[in-house]
Amino acid sequence: MDKDLVGQHDELVHAQVNAEKRRSRDSLAAQRRLLPPHTPIPAFDGTFSTLEAECQRAAYDFGHSIHNSPIAVLKPGSFEDLIRIVQFARQHQLQIAPRGQGHSMYGQAQVKDGIVVDTSSLRNICAIHSDRVEVEAGVLWQDLLRATIEHGLLPPVYPNYPGLSIGGVLSVGGFGPGSQRYGAVVDNVLELQVVTGAGKLEICSPDHQPDLFEATLAGLGQCAIIARATLRLIPAKTRVRVFQLFYPTLASLIQEAESLLHRDDERFDSMLIILAYVDANPGGMWVYMLNAIKSYTPPVDQIENDFLLRDLHYLRGRECIHDMRSIDYVRSIADWTVPHNENDTNYHSWFDVFVPTSTVTNYIHEALKSVSPLRTGFTSILTPLNASRFRRQLLRLPATETFFLIDLLRTDTTREALANSMVYNRTFFERCCALGGTRYPIGMLELSAQDWKKHYGAQWDTFMQMKNLFDPDCILTPGPGIFQQ
Ligand SMILES: Cc1cc2nc3c(=O)[nH]c(=O)nc-3n(C[C@H](O)[C@H](O)[C@H](O)COP(=O)(O)OP(=O)(O)OC[C@H]3O[C@@H](n4cnc5c(N)ncnc54)[C@H](O)[C@@H]3O)c2cc1C
């Protein structure tokens, strides 16, 4: 870096450190606003708590960087509770943040001096039919997968990590196994029951109240609280074969994934690229792996490894291939948990963007080169995706035929390192935008009102109209900072 750039970078980091310190001081340590004494609290079916410990818990998320403490936490016992809390909030000019599992990284599910609606109490899997499942918003994906696979069924797409809530994933988009063929989780929703910011319980679907449906899916909780969803199910094949293929270079792996994406043979059901920095002598080294999955039902489907792998360019002899029953595979995924709680002292400054395919190799090269200091265990996940599979209006994706979702999974142990990561995230966000990429809004990045407007582009005016219509007092989900009250 030249001297000017080093100076600018240091200044930015310094400003970021101060901003971080200010933010955490202003929020956690500040005197919490309380409900005025004798405020009549509605009779809830669930629990409404103003206990300090409960509020502090709701002030944490996976990122551990922002801590905005609410004045109360509602664990709804019914959908009527959602109506009651919205009406109460409107009456008292309070804001509400729906919260699933708090796996957001930058305060998306928090609200300072407002009310957190902790949906973990809405945990019923209401009905499993042959082609769909009706499920409450607080259900975890792992519980849903365990339940549906028992019936030989699966959602066409589910998140790679299933310790997330249905509502949390539907409010961001949802990528994972099946995304190459079926798009995002939000592309596979048949119907929603929601409580809008106006306090109305509504049913919406592509045919009934489609505006509300579109404003809710990948809508970052801005227009409505999701209470219940009807998700598509498809028959699960009985067996799964997992191929872990290693490549000599990043470029060769990206090229392979791109060419597989463009073929019509849908050779694999799902593809994920894992870039891991591992121990090596001396120092560390990158490992480039393609994780490809093929499901099949013998004897109807015959799959031959030699045929599937015939023209691929991985390092022969280093591949790992596992074959198992689908039910065991799904159970093993469902058992995976990434624990996080308020005692975790690490900051997760994850960074997530969609980058057009033609630019992805250079982009990721630059991004990885600038991760400093590199530590063993640093991982990045790339998901190759095809634009034709995605339909939701608020899921902002590049305007190219194919693109990659890039997740850089970084952990920082000090505030200074975190501040560095924030500068890094901003730099690579801007670079991504310049290349025609977009942001997957789950990670740690501060966006201004102007940034959000750019993010939504042609959808901005419609989104604003929907916000005014369905959340007229702007009480829902201030965390992302999209609309000002
Ligand atoms: C370890 C880890 C693994 C991940 N893996 C994946 C993955 O494989 N694929 C993927 O796509 N993403 C993944 N993510 C990102 C994840 O999907 C989002 O962060 C998701 O929003 C988290 O779900 P949650 O239940 O924790 O939601 P929260 O963090 O609690 O909430 C997220 C946002 O959704 C809103 N929200 C929550 N519930 C509702 C509701 N009922 N109605 C309306 N709005 C609501 C909140 O207000 C907030 O704005 C991962 C994140 C982590 C930390």
Coordinates of C-alpha atoms and ligand atoms in Angstrom, one line a residue:
M1 CA 0.0 0.0 0.0
D2 CA 1.3 3.5 -0.7
K3 CA 1.8 5.9 2.2
D4 CA -1.3 8.0 1.6
L5 CA -3.4 4.8 1.4
V6 CA -1.9 3.5 4.6
G7 CA -2.7 6.9 6.3
Q8 CA -6.3 6.8 5.1
H9 CA -6.7 3.3 6.2
D10 CA -5.3 4.0 9.7
E11 CA -7.7 7.0 10.0
L12 CA -10.6 4.9 8.9
V13 CA -9.7 2.1 11.4
H14 CA -9.3 4.7 14.2
A15 CA -12.7 6.3 13.4
Q16 CA -14.2 2.8 13.3
V17 CA -12.7 1.9 16.7
N18 CA -14.1 5.1 18.2
A19 CA -17.5 4.5 16.6
E20 CA -17.6 1.0 17.9
K21 CA -16.7 2.1 21.4
R22 CA -19.3 4.8 21.4
R23 CA -21.9 2.5 20.1
S24 CA -21.4 -0.1 22.8
R25 CA -21.1 2.5 25.5
D26 CA -24.3 4.3 24.3
S27 CA -26.3 1.1 24.2
L28 CA -25.3 -1.4 26.9
A29 CA -24.1 0.9 29.6
A30 CA -26.6 3.7 29.0
Q31 CA -29.6 4.1 31.3
R32 CA -32.3 2.0 29.9
R33 CA -35.6 3.8 29.1
L34 CA -38.4 2.1 31.0
L35 CA -42.1 2.0 30.4
P36 CA -43.8 4.7 32.4
P37 CA -45.0 3.3 35.7
H38 CA -48.6 2.0 35.6
T39 CA -48.6 1.7 31.9
P40 CA -51.4 -0.9 31.3
I41 CA -49.8 -3.9 29.7
P42 CA -52.1 -6.0 27.5
A43 CA -53.1 -9.5 28.7
F44 CA -50.8 -11.7 26.6
D45 CA -51.2 -15.4 26.0
G46 CA -47.4 -15.6 26.1
T47 CA -44.9 -13.9 28.4
F48 CA -44.0 -10.2 28.4
S49 CA -40.9 -9.6 30.4
T50 CA -39.1 -6.4 31.3
L51 CA -36.4 -8.2 33.3
E52 CA -33.0 -6.8 32.8
A53 CA -31.4 -10.2 32.0
E54 CA -34.1 -11.0 29.4
C55 CA -33.6 -7.6 27.7
Q56 CA -29.8 -8.0 27.8
R57 CA -30.1 -11.3 26.1
A58 CA -32.2 -9.7 23.3
A59 CA -29.4 -7.1 22.9
Y60 CA -26.9 -9.7 21.6
D61 CA -26.6 -11.3 18.3
F62 CA -24.1 -13.6 16.5
G63 CA -22.0 -10.6 15.5
H64 CA -21.5 -9.4 19.1
S65 CA -20.6 -5.9 17.9
I66 CA -23.9 -4.1 18.5
H67 CA -25.9 -4.2 21.7
N68 CA -29.2 -2.4 21.7
S69 CA -31.2 -3.2 24.7
P70 CA -35.0 -3.2 24.4
I71 CA -37.3 -2.3 27.3
A72 CA -39.2 -5.5 27.1
V73 CA -39.3 -8.9 25.4
L74 CA -42.5 -10.6 24.3
K75 CA -42.6 -14.4 23.8
P76 CA -45.9 -14.6 22.0
G77 CA -48.3 -17.4 23.0
S78 CA -50.6 -16.8 20.0
F79 CA -50.9 -14.8 16.8
E80 CA -53.3 -12.5 18.7
D81 CA -50.3 -11.6 20.9
L82 CA -48.6 -10.3 17.8
I83 CA -51.6 -8.1 17.1
R84 CA -51.7 -6.9 20.7
I85 CA -48.0 -6.0 20.8
V86 CA -48.2 -4.1 17.5
Q87 CA -51.2 -2.1 18.7
F88 CA -49.5 -1.5 22.1
A89 CA -46.3 -0.3 20.3
R90 CA -48.3 2.0 18.1
Q91 CA -50.1 3.4 21.0
H92 CA -46.9 4.1 23.0
Q93 CA -44.7 5.1 20.0
L94 CA -42.4 2.1 20.5
Q95 CA -40.6 0.2 17.9
I96 CA -40.6 -3.6 17.5
A97 CA -37.9 -6.0 16.4
P98 CA -39.0 -9.6 15.6
R99 CA -36.2 -12.0 16.6
G100 CA -35.7 -15.6 15.5
Q101 CA -32.4 -17.1 16.7
G102 CA -30.4 -13.9 16.7
H103 CA -27.9 -15.1 14.1
S104 CA -27.8 -11.7 12.6
M105 CA -24.5 -10.0 12.8
Y106 CA -25.2 -6.3 13.0
G107 CA -28.2 -5.6 15.2
Q108 CA -30.7 -6.5 12.5
A109 CA -33.0 -8.1 15.2
Q110 CA -32.4 -5.6 17.9
V111 CA -34.2 -2.4 19.0
K112 CA -33.0 0.2 21.4
D113 CA -35.7 1.1 23.9
G114 CA -38.3 -0.9 22.0
I115 CA -39.8 -4.3 22.2
V116 CA -38.3 -7.5 20.9
V117 CA -40.7 -10.2 19.8
D118 CA -38.9 -13.4 20.4
T119 CA -40.6 -15.9 18.1
S120 CA -39.0 -18.9 19.6
S121 CA -42.3 -19.5 21.4
L122 CA -44.1 -20.0 18.0
R123 CA -42.7 -23.4 17.5
N124 CA -45.4 -25.6 16.0
I125 CA -45.1 -27.7 12.9
C126 CA -48.8 -27.5 12.2
A127 CA -49.3 -29.9 9.3
I128 CA -47.2 -31.9 6.9
H129 CA -48.9 -32.7 3.6
S130 CA -47.5 -34.5 0.6
D131 CA -46.5 -31.3 -1.2
R132 CA -46.3 -28.7 1.6
V133 CA -45.8 -28.0 5.3
E134 CA -47.4 -25.4 7.5
V135 CA -45.1 -24.2 10.1
E136 CA -44.8 -21.4 12.7
A137 CA -42.2 -18.7 12.3
G138 CA -40.1 -19.7 15.4
V139 CA -39.6 -23.3 14.3
L140 CA -35.9 -24.1 13.6
W141 CA -35.0 -25.5 10.2
Q142 CA -33.3 -28.4 11.9
D143 CA -36.6 -29.4 13.5
L144 CA -38.5 -29.0 10.3
L145 CA -36.0 -31.1 8.3
R146 CA -36.1 -33.9 11.0
A147 CA -39.9 -33.9 10.8
T148 CA -40.3 -33.9 7.0
I149 CA -37.7 -36.4 6.2
E150 CA -39.6 -38.9 8.4
H151 CA -42.3 -38.6 5.7
G152 CA -39.8 -39.0 2.9
L153 CA -40.2 -35.2 2.1
L154 CA -37.9 -32.2 2.1
P155 CA -38.2 -28.5 1.3
P156 CA -36.6 -28.0 -2.1
V157 CA -34.1 -25.5 -0.6
Y158 CA -33.0 -25.1 3.0
P159 CA -30.2 -23.2 4.6
N160 CA -26.8 -24.9 4.9
Y161 CA -26.9 -24.2 8.6
P162 CA -30.3 -25.2 10.0
G163 CA -30.0 -23.7 13.5
L164 CA -31.9 -20.7 12.2
S165 CA -35.6 -19.9 12.5
I166 CA -38.1 -20.1 9.6
G167 CA -39.0 -16.4 10.1
G168 CA -35.4 -15.2 10.2
V169 CA -34.5 -17.0 7.0
L170 CA -37.7 -15.9 5.2
S171 CA -37.0 -12.4 6.0
V172 CA -33.5 -12.5 4.4
G173 CA -33.8 -15.0 1.5
G174 CA -32.2 -18.3 2.4
F175 CA -29.5 -20.2 0.4
G176 CA -28.3 -23.7 0.7
P177 CA -28.8 -27.2 -0.7
G178 CA -31.2 -26.9 -3.7
S179 CA -30.4 -23.3 -4.5
Q180 CA -28.9 -24.1 -7.9
R181 CA -32.1 -25.7 -9.0
Y182 CA -34.8 -24.1 -6.9
G183 CA -33.6 -20.7 -6.1
A184 CA -33.8 -19.3 -2.6
V185 CA -35.9 -20.5 0.3
V186 CA -38.2 -17.5 -0.4
D187 CA -38.9 -18.8 -3.9
N188 CA -40.5 -21.9 -2.4
V189 CA -43.1 -20.3 -0.1
L190 CA -46.8 -20.9 -1.0
E191 CA -48.5 -18.8 1.6
L192 CA -47.8 -16.6 4.7
Q193 CA -49.8 -15.5 7.7
V194 CA -48.4 -12.2 9.0
V195 CA -49.2 -9.4 11.3
T196 CA -48.5 -6.1 9.6
G197 CA -47.1 -3.0 11.2
A198 CA -50.7 -1.7 11.1
G199 CA -51.6 -4.5 13.6
K200 CA -53.7 -6.7 11.2
L201 CA -53.4 -10.5 10.9
E202 CA -53.4 -11.2 7.1
I203 CA -53.0 -14.1 4.8
C204 CA -51.0 -13.5 1.6
S205 CA -49.7 -15.6 -1.3
P206 CA -48.7 -15.1 -4.9
D207 CA -52.5 -14.8 -5.7
H208 CA -53.9 -13.2 -2.6
Q209 CA -52.5 -9.9 -1.5
P210 CA -49.4 -10.4 -3.6
D211 CA -48.0 -7.0 -2.6
L212 CA -47.9 -8.0 1.0
F213 CA -46.4 -11.4 0.1
E214 CA -43.6 -9.7 -1.9
A215 CA -43.0 -7.1 0.8
T216 CA -42.6 -9.7 3.4
L217 CA -40.3 -12.3 1.7
A218 CA -36.7 -11.2 1.9
G219 CA -38.3 -8.0 3.3
L220 CA -36.0 -7.8 6.4
G221 CA -39.0 -7.6 8.7
Q222 CA -39.9 -4.1 7.4
C223 CA -43.6 -4.5 6.7
A224 CA -44.9 -7.5 8.7
I225 CA -44.1 -10.0 11.4
I226 CA -44.2 -13.5 9.9
A227 CA -46.4 -15.7 12.1
R228 CA -46.7 -18.8 10.0
A229 CA -45.6 -20.1 6.5
T230 CA -46.7 -22.7 4.1
L231 CA -43.6 -24.1 2.4
R232 CA -43.3 -26.3 -0.6
L233 CA -42.1 -29.9 -0.1
I234 CA -40.8 -32.4 -2.6
P235 CA -40.2 -36.1 -2.3
A236 CA -36.7 -36.9 -1.0
K237 CA -34.6 -39.4 -2.8
T238 CA -33.6 -42.3 -0.5
R239 CA -29.8 -42.0 -0.8
V240 CA -27.3 -39.2 -1.0
R241 CA -23.8 -39.3 -2.4
V242 CA -21.5 -36.5 -1.3
F243 CA -18.4 -35.7 -3.4
Q244 CA -15.6 -33.7 -2.0
L245 CA -13.3 -32.7 -4.8
F246 CA -10.1 -30.7 -4.4
Y247 CA -8.6 -28.3 -6.9
P248 CA -5.1 -27.0 -7.4
T249 CA -6.2 -23.4 -7.8
L250 CA -9.1 -21.1 -7.1
A251 CA -9.4 -20.2 -10.8
S252 CA -9.7 -23.9 -11.8
L253 CA -12.4 -24.5 -9.2
I254 CA -14.4 -21.4 -10.1
Q255 CA -14.2 -22.4 -13.8
E256 CA -15.4 -25.9 -13.1
A257 CA -18.3 -24.6 -11.0
E258 CA -19.3 -22.2 -13.7
S259 CA -19.2 -24.7 -16.4
L260 CA -21.3 -27.2 -14.3
L261 CA -23.8 -24.4 -13.7
H262 CA -24.1 -23.7 -17.4
R263 CA -24.7 -27.3 -18.4
D264 CA -28.3 -28.5 -18.7
D265 CA -27.5 -32.0 -17.3
E266 CA -28.1 -30.9 -13.6
R267 CA -25.4 -33.4 -12.7
F268 CA -25.4 -32.5 -9.1
D269 CA -28.3 -31.5 -6.9
S270 CA -26.2 -29.0 -5.0
M271 CA -22.8 -27.4 -5.2
L272 CA -20.8 -25.5 -2.6
I273 CA -17.3 -24.2 -2.8
I274 CA -15.3 -24.2 0.4
L275 CA -12.0 -22.2 0.7
A276 CA -10.2 -23.0 3.9
Y277 CA -6.9 -21.8 5.2
V278 CA -5.2 -24.7 6.9
D279 CA -2.1 -25.6 8.8
A280 CA 1.0 -26.2 6.6
N281 CA 4.7 -26.0 7.0
P282 CA 5.8 -23.3 6.9
G283 CA 2.7 -21.1 7.6
G284 CA -0.6 -21.9 6.2
M285 CA -2.1 -22.7 2.8
W286 CA -5.4 -22.5 1.0
V287 CA -7.5 -25.6 0.2
Y288 CA -10.0 -25.3 -2.6
M289 CA -12.8 -27.8 -2.4
L290 CA -16.0 -28.4 -4.3
N291 CA -18.7 -30.1 -2.2
A292 CA -21.2 -31.6 -4.6
I293 CA -24.2 -33.7 -3.7
K294 CA -26.2 -36.2 -5.8
S295 CA -29.4 -37.7 -4.4
Y296 CA -30.8 -40.9 -5.9
T297 CA -33.3 -43.7 -5.3
P298 CA -32.0 -47.1 -6.3
P299 CA -32.8 -49.1 -8.3
V300 CA -34.7 -46.5 -10.3
D301 CA -31.8 -44.1 -10.4
Q302 CA -28.4 -45.6 -11.3
I303 CA -25.4 -43.4 -10.6
E304 CA -21.9 -44.1 -11.5
N305 CA -19.0 -42.1 -10.0
D306 CA -16.9 -42.5 -13.2
F307 CA -19.7 -41.1 -15.2
L308 CA -20.5 -38.2 -12.9
L309 CA -16.9 -37.2 -12.5
R310 CA -15.8 -38.1 -16.1
D311 CA -14.8 -34.7 -17.4
L312 CA -14.1 -32.8 -14.2
H313 CA -10.6 -31.3 -13.4
Y314 CA -10.2 -32.0 -9.7
L315 CA -7.0 -33.5 -8.3
R316 CA -7.5 -37.2 -9.0
G317 CA -6.8 -39.5 -6.1
R318 CA -7.6 -36.9 -3.4
E319 CA -11.4 -37.0 -3.7
C320 CA -13.5 -38.1 -0.8
I321 CA -16.8 -39.8 -1.6
H322 CA -19.5 -40.7 1.0
D323 CA -22.7 -42.5 0.3
M324 CA -25.5 -42.7 2.9
R325 CA -29.2 -42.9 3.5
S326 CA -30.9 -39.5 3.0
I327 CA -32.4 -39.8 6.4
D328 CA -29.0 -40.1 8.0
Y329 CA -27.6 -37.3 5.9
V330 CA -30.4 -35.0 6.9
R331 CA -30.2 -35.9 10.5
S332 CA -26.5 -35.3 10.5
I333 CA -27.1 -31.8 9.1
A334 CA -29.9 -31.2 11.6
D335 CA -27.6 -32.0 14.5
W336 CA -25.1 -29.3 13.5
T337 CA -25.2 -26.4 15.9
V338 CA -23.1 -23.3 16.1
P339 CA -23.6 -22.2 19.7
H340 CA -23.6 -18.5 20.4
N341 CA -24.7 -16.6 23.5
E342 CA -24.0 -13.4 25.3
N343 CA -20.9 -14.9 27.0
D344 CA -19.1 -15.4 23.6
T345 CA -16.3 -12.9 23.5
N346 CA -15.6 -13.2 19.8
Y347 CA -16.9 -10.9 17.1
H348 CA -18.2 -12.5 13.9
S349 CA -17.6 -9.9 11.2
W350 CA -19.0 -12.1 8.4
F351 CA -19.3 -10.5 5.0
D352 CA -21.7 -11.7 2.3
V353 CA -22.1 -10.5 -1.2
F354 CA -23.3 -11.7 -4.7
V355 CA -20.7 -11.2 -7.3
P356 CA -21.1 -11.7 -11.1
T357 CA -19.4 -14.8 -12.3
S358 CA -17.0 -13.1 -14.7
T359 CA -15.4 -11.1 -11.9
V360 CA -15.5 -13.6 -9.1
T361 CA -12.0 -15.1 -9.3
N362 CA -10.3 -11.7 -9.2
Y363 CA -12.6 -10.4 -6.6
I364 CA -12.1 -13.3 -4.2
H365 CA -8.3 -13.3 -4.9
E366 CA -8.2 -9.7 -3.8
A367 CA -10.5 -10.3 -0.9
L368 CA -8.5 -13.2 0.5
K369 CA -5.2 -11.4 -0.1
S370 CA -6.4 -8.6 2.1
V371 CA -7.5 -10.7 5.0
S372 CA -4.9 -9.9 7.6
P373 CA -3.7 -11.6 9.7
L374 CA -4.7 -14.9 8.2
R375 CA -5.4 -17.5 10.7
T376 CA -5.8 -21.2 10.4
G377 CA -9.5 -22.0 10.3
F378 CA -10.4 -19.0 8.2
T379 CA -13.1 -20.1 5.8
S380 CA -15.0 -18.8 2.9
I381 CA -18.0 -20.3 1.2
L382 CA -19.0 -19.7 -2.4
T383 CA -22.3 -20.8 -3.8
P384 CA -22.6 -20.7 -7.6
L385 CA -26.1 -19.6 -8.6
N386 CA -28.2 -19.2 -11.7
A387 CA -30.3 -16.0 -12.0
S388 CA -33.2 -17.8 -13.8
R389 CA -34.1 -19.6 -10.6
F390 CA -34.9 -16.5 -8.5
R391 CA -38.2 -14.6 -8.5
R392 CA -38.5 -12.5 -5.3
Q393 CA -38.5 -8.8 -5.8
L394 CA -36.7 -7.7 -2.6
L395 CA -33.9 -10.2 -2.9
R396 CA -31.4 -8.0 -4.7
L397 CA -29.2 -10.0 -7.1
P398 CA -26.7 -9.1 -9.9
A399 CA -28.3 -8.6 -13.3
T400 CA -26.1 -11.3 -14.8
E401 CA -27.1 -14.8 -15.9
T402 CA -24.9 -16.4 -13.2
F403 CA -23.3 -15.2 -10.1
F404 CA -21.7 -16.4 -6.9
L405 CA -22.8 -15.8 -3.3
I406 CA -19.5 -15.2 -1.4
D407 CA -19.5 -15.6 2.4
L408 CA -16.3 -14.6 4.2
L409 CA -16.6 -16.1 7.7
R410 CA -14.2 -14.1 9.8
T411 CA -13.9 -14.0 13.6
D412 CA -12.2 -11.2 15.5
T413 CA -11.0 -11.3 19.0
T414 CA -10.4 -7.6 19.8
R415 CA -12.3 -4.4 19.1
E416 CA -9.3 -3.1 17.0
A417 CA -9.5 -6.2 14.8
L418 CA -13.2 -5.8 14.5
A419 CA -12.7 -2.2 13.4
N420 CA -10.3 -3.3 10.8
S421 CA -12.8 -5.9 9.6
M422 CA -15.5 -3.2 9.3
V423 CA -13.2 -1.1 7.1
Y424 CA -12.4 -4.2 5.1
N425 CA -16.1 -5.1 4.7
R426 CA -16.9 -1.6 3.5
T427 CA -14.0 -1.6 1.0
F428 CA -15.0 -4.9 -0.5
F429 CA -18.7 -4.0 -0.5
E430 CA -17.9 -0.9 -2.6
R431 CA -15.8 -3.0 -4.9
C432 CA -18.6 -5.5 -5.2
C433 CA -21.1 -2.8 -6.1
A434 CA -18.7 -1.4 -8.7
L435 CA -18.6 -4.8 -10.4
G436 CA -22.4 -5.0 -10.5
G437 CA -22.7 -7.2 -7.4
T438 CA -25.1 -6.8 -4.5
R439 CA -25.2 -7.5 -0.8
Y440 CA -26.8 -10.4 1.0
P441 CA -27.9 -8.3 4.0
I442 CA -27.1 -10.8 6.8
G443 CA -23.5 -9.8 7.8
M444 CA -21.6 -7.0 9.5
L445 CA -21.8 -3.9 7.4
E446 CA -23.2 -0.5 8.1
L447 CA -25.3 0.9 5.3
S448 CA -26.5 4.5 5.1
A449 CA -30.0 5.4 3.9
Q450 CA -28.4 6.2 0.6
D451 CA -26.8 2.8 0.4
W452 CA -30.1 1.1 1.0
K453 CA -31.8 3.2 -1.7
K454 CA -29.1 2.0 -4.1
H455 CA -29.4 -1.5 -2.9
Y456 CA -33.1 -1.7 -3.7
G457 CA -32.6 0.2 -7.0
A458 CA -35.7 0.0 -9.1
Q459 CA -37.6 -1.6 -6.2
W460 CA -37.0 1.3 -3.8
D461 CA -40.2 3.3 -4.6
T462 CA -42.4 0.2 -4.3
F463 CA -40.7 -0.9 -1.1
M464 CA -41.3 2.5 0.4
Q465 CA -44.9 2.5 -0.7
M466 CA -45.4 -0.9 0.9
K467 CA -43.7 0.3 4.1
N468 CA -46.0 3.3 4.3
L469 CA -49.0 1.1 3.6
F470 CA -48.3 -1.9 5.9
D471 CA -46.3 -0.2 8.6
P472 CA -47.7 3.4 8.7
D473 CA -46.0 4.4 11.9
C474 CA -42.7 2.8 10.9
I475 CA -42.5 0.7 14.1
L476 CA -41.1 -2.5 12.6
T477 CA -37.5 -3.7 12.6
P478 CA -35.4 -0.6 12.8
G479 CA -32.2 -2.7 13.1
P480 CA -31.1 -2.6 9.4
G481 CA -31.6 1.2 9.3
I482 CA -33.5 1.2 6.0
F483 CA -36.4 3.5 6.9
Q484 CA -36.3 6.3 9.5
Q485 CA -39.2 6.8 11.8
Ligands
LIG1 C1 -23.8 -19.7 11.8 C2 -24.7 -19.1 10.7 C3 -25.0 -19.8 9.6 C4 -25.8 -19.3 8.6 N1 -26.0 -20.1 7.5 C5 -26.8 -19.6 6.5 C6 -27.1 -20.4 5.4 O1 -26.7 -21.5 5.2 N2 -27.9 -19.8 4.4 C7 -28.4 -18.6 4.5 O2 -29.1 -18.1 3.6 N3 -28.1 -17.8 5.5 C8 -27.3 -18.3 6.5 N4 -27.0 -17.5 7.6 C9 -27.7 -16.2 7.7 C10 -29.1 -16.3 8.3 O3 -29.9 -16.9 7.3 C11 -29.7 -14.9 8.7 O4 -28.8 -14.2 9.5 C12 -31.0 -15.2 9.3 O5 -31.7 -14.0 9.3 C13 -30.8 -15.7 10.7 O6 -32.0 -16.3 11.2 P1 -32.4 -16.1 12.7 O7 -33.5 -17.0 13.0 O8 -31.2 -16.1 13.6 O9 -32.9 -14.6 12.6 P2 -32.6 -13.3 13.5 O10 -31.2 -13.0 13.4 O11 -33.2 -13.4 14.8 O12 -33.4 -12.2 12.6 C14 -32.9 -11.8 11.3 C15 -33.8 -10.7 10.7 O13 -35.1 -11.3 10.4 C16 -36.1 -10.6 11.2 N5 -37.0 -11.6 11.6 C17 -36.8 -12.6 12.4 N6 -37.9 -13.3 12.6 C18 -38.9 -12.7 11.9 C19 -40.3 -12.9 11.7 N7 -40.9 -13.9 12.2 N8 -41.0 -12.0 10.9 C20 -40.3 -11.0 10.3 N9 -39.0 -10.7 10.5 C21 -38.3 -11.6 11.2 C22 -35.3 -9.9 12.3 O14 -36.0 -8.7 12.8 C23 -34.0 -9.6 11.7 O15 -34.1 -8.4 10.9 C24 -26.3 -18.0 8.6 C25 -25.9 -17.2 9.8 C26 -25.1 -17.8 10.8 C27 -24.8 -16.9 11.9

